[in-house]
């Protein structure tokens, strides 16, 4: 089992560029999440998907969109990147026990 | 968003010492989780707690679900250099849908050989 995988691991964007962060889990979990982690701010929830076919906003959704492609995959899209979106992005998934498992993260810099 | 109050913010200890950290909230929680994050990596789940008063161990780590359901504690015994990292608590509040968690700000642990 790979658990939760994320691609890419690093990315540098110019302001205004777009990109999609990919996430996949092989644990047959229903719920998936996207967080950003910034120094002094902890982990903040961007969007989540309680089950295949549903998505909901979290704490900081502005500037992002998500797609739950199937039960395994949950992608995060930045349509027009801004320097304020420089952060480390984590994908996570949860099964019936509410134990949440994280991916290795994507380190994004927007210049 | 609401955060858990995690303390201490950082700890500098000697190898072999025991470590204690805790998370508190004014809200009631159904689930407490403790994670460790090393530089450049994602958080790794250490211990999960589901019942008030529950005490669970994972090697040298022991965590407890507080009786009031508003706090949780993590102890590390006989610390070693590889214990270095950031330890996060996370909880699922009573009434929260699905697996949405509230996180603490983390305790940065440094272990001197």
Short mmCIF file of N, CA and C in Angstrom, two decimals, chain A residues 9 33 35 37 40-43 45 48 50 59 90 97-104 107, chain B residues 1 3 31 33 35 37 40-43 45 48 50 88 92 97-101 103 105:
data_model
loop_
_atom_site.label_atom_id
_atom_site.label_comp_id
_atom_site.label_asym_id
_atom_site.label_seq_id
_atom_site.Cartn_x
_atom_site.Cartn_y
_atom_site.Cartn_z
N UNK A 9 6.01 17.03 -6.18
CA UNK A 9 6.56 17.28 -4.85
C UNK A 9 6.95 18.75 -4.68
N UNK A 33 -9.29 15.20 1.69
CA UNK A 33 -9.14 16.57 2.16
C UNK A 33 -7.91 17.22 1.50
N UNK A 35 -5.33 20.45 2.49
CA UNK A 35 -4.91 21.44 3.49
C UNK A 35 -3.76 22.26 2.92
N UNK A 37 -0.38 24.39 4.68
CA UNK A 37 0.36 24.57 5.92
C UNK A 37 1.31 25.74 5.76
N UNK A 40 3.32 29.28 11.45
CA UNK A 40 2.53 30.02 12.43
C UNK A 40 1.03 29.90 12.26
N UNK A 41 0.59 29.24 11.17
CA UNK A 41 -0.86 29.14 10.91
C UNK A 41 -1.36 27.72 11.07
N UNK A 42 -0.47 26.76 11.19
CA UNK A 42 -0.91 25.38 11.31
C UNK A 42 -1.50 24.86 10.02
N UNK A 43 -2.26 23.80 10.13
CA UNK A 43 -2.92 23.18 8.98
C UNK A 43 -4.30 23.79 8.82
N UNK A 45 -7.85 23.81 6.41
CA UNK A 45 -8.59 23.03 5.44
C UNK A 45 -9.05 23.91 4.29
N UNK A 48 -12.88 19.77 1.10
CA UNK A 48 -12.93 18.36 1.40
C UNK A 48 -14.02 17.69 0.57
N UNK A 50 -16.51 14.49 1.20
CA UNK A 50 -16.98 13.48 2.15
C UNK A 50 -17.14 12.12 1.48
N UNK A 59 -12.04 25.94 5.33
CA UNK A 59 -11.78 27.21 6.00
C UNK A 59 -11.24 28.29 5.06
N UNK A 90 -1.08 19.71 1.55
CA UNK A 90 -1.21 18.31 1.92
C UNK A 90 -2.58 17.79 1.56
N UNK A 97 -12.93 4.96 10.65
CA UNK A 97 -12.47 5.17 12.02
C UNK A 97 -12.07 6.62 12.30
N UNK A 98 -12.18 7.50 11.31
CA UNK A 98 -11.81 8.91 11.43
C UNK A 98 -10.32 9.14 11.58
N UNK A 99 -9.51 8.11 11.42
CA UNK A 99 -8.06 8.31 11.40
C UNK A 99 -7.69 8.91 10.05
N UNK A 100 -7.04 10.04 10.09
CA UNK A 100 -6.74 10.77 8.86
C UNK A 100 -5.27 10.55 8.51
N UNK A 101 -5.05 10.16 7.24
CA UNK A 101 -3.70 9.86 6.76
C UNK A 101 -3.30 10.89 5.72
N UNK A 102 -2.09 11.40 5.84
CA UNK A 102 -1.61 12.47 5.00
C UNK A 102 -0.64 11.99 3.93
N UNK A 103 -0.61 12.73 2.82
CA UNK A 103 0.41 12.52 1.80
C UNK A 103 1.68 13.26 2.16
N UNK A 104 2.70 13.16 1.31
CA UNK A 104 4.00 13.76 1.60
C UNK A 104 4.06 15.26 1.33
N UNK A 107 5.25 21.30 -2.29
CA UNK A 107 5.79 22.60 -1.90
C UNK A 107 5.69 23.55 -3.08
N UNK B 1 -10.09 29.72 11.50
CA UNK B 1 -10.86 28.65 12.09
C UNK B 1 -10.40 28.33 13.50
N UNK B 3 -8.73 26.62 16.52
CA UNK B 3 -7.56 25.80 16.73
C UNK B 3 -7.60 25.24 18.14
N UNK B 31 -12.94 12.30 19.14
CA UNK B 31 -11.74 11.60 18.69
C UNK B 31 -10.55 12.50 18.88
N UNK B 33 -6.35 12.61 17.89
CA UNK B 33 -5.27 12.00 17.11
C UNK B 33 -3.98 12.75 17.40
N UNK B 35 -0.05 13.31 15.84
CA UNK B 35 0.79 13.16 14.66
C UNK B 35 2.20 13.66 14.94
N UNK B 37 5.47 15.21 12.57
CA UNK B 37 5.89 15.68 11.26
C UNK B 37 7.38 15.98 11.27
N UNK B 40 10.15 18.41 5.77
CA UNK B 40 9.95 18.01 4.38
C UNK B 40 9.01 16.85 4.18
N UNK B 41 8.33 16.42 5.24
CA UNK B 41 7.44 15.27 5.15
C UNK B 41 6.02 15.65 5.57
N UNK B 42 5.08 14.77 5.31
CA UNK B 42 3.72 14.97 5.78
C UNK B 42 3.56 14.44 7.20
N UNK B 43 2.51 14.88 7.91
CA UNK B 43 2.25 14.36 9.25
C UNK B 43 1.99 12.86 9.21
N UNK B 45 0.53 9.65 11.46
CA UNK B 45 -0.32 9.33 12.60
C UNK B 45 0.42 8.43 13.58
N UNK B 48 -4.29 7.10 17.94
CA UNK B 48 -5.69 7.53 17.85
C UNK B 48 -6.42 7.12 19.13
N UNK B 50 -10.36 7.19 21.18
CA UNK B 50 -11.79 7.27 20.85
C UNK B 50 -12.71 7.39 22.05
N UNK B 88 1.78 17.20 16.47
CA UNK B 88 0.49 17.87 16.37
C UNK B 88 -0.59 17.03 17.05
N UNK B 92 -11.62 15.53 16.54
CA UNK B 92 -12.91 15.64 15.83
C UNK B 92 -13.95 16.07 16.86
N UNK B 97 -19.18 17.05 11.05
CA UNK B 97 -19.52 16.07 10.04
C UNK B 97 -18.27 15.38 9.50
N UNK B 98 -18.46 14.15 9.07
CA UNK B 98 -17.44 13.35 8.40
C UNK B 98 -16.18 13.36 9.23
N UNK B 99 -15.01 13.48 8.61
CA UNK B 99 -13.77 13.38 9.35
C UNK B 99 -13.08 14.69 9.58
N UNK B 100 -13.82 15.80 9.50
CA UNK B 100 -13.17 17.10 9.63
C UNK B 100 -12.53 17.24 11.00
N UNK B 101 -11.28 17.67 11.01
CA UNK B 101 -10.50 17.77 12.22
C UNK B 101 -10.16 19.21 12.56
N UNK B 103 -7.00 21.24 14.44
CA UNK B 103 -5.60 20.95 14.71
C UNK B 103 -5.01 21.90 15.75
N UNK B 105 -1.42 23.82 17.06
CA UNK B 105 -0.36 24.53 16.32
C UNK B 105 0.95 23.75 16.29
#
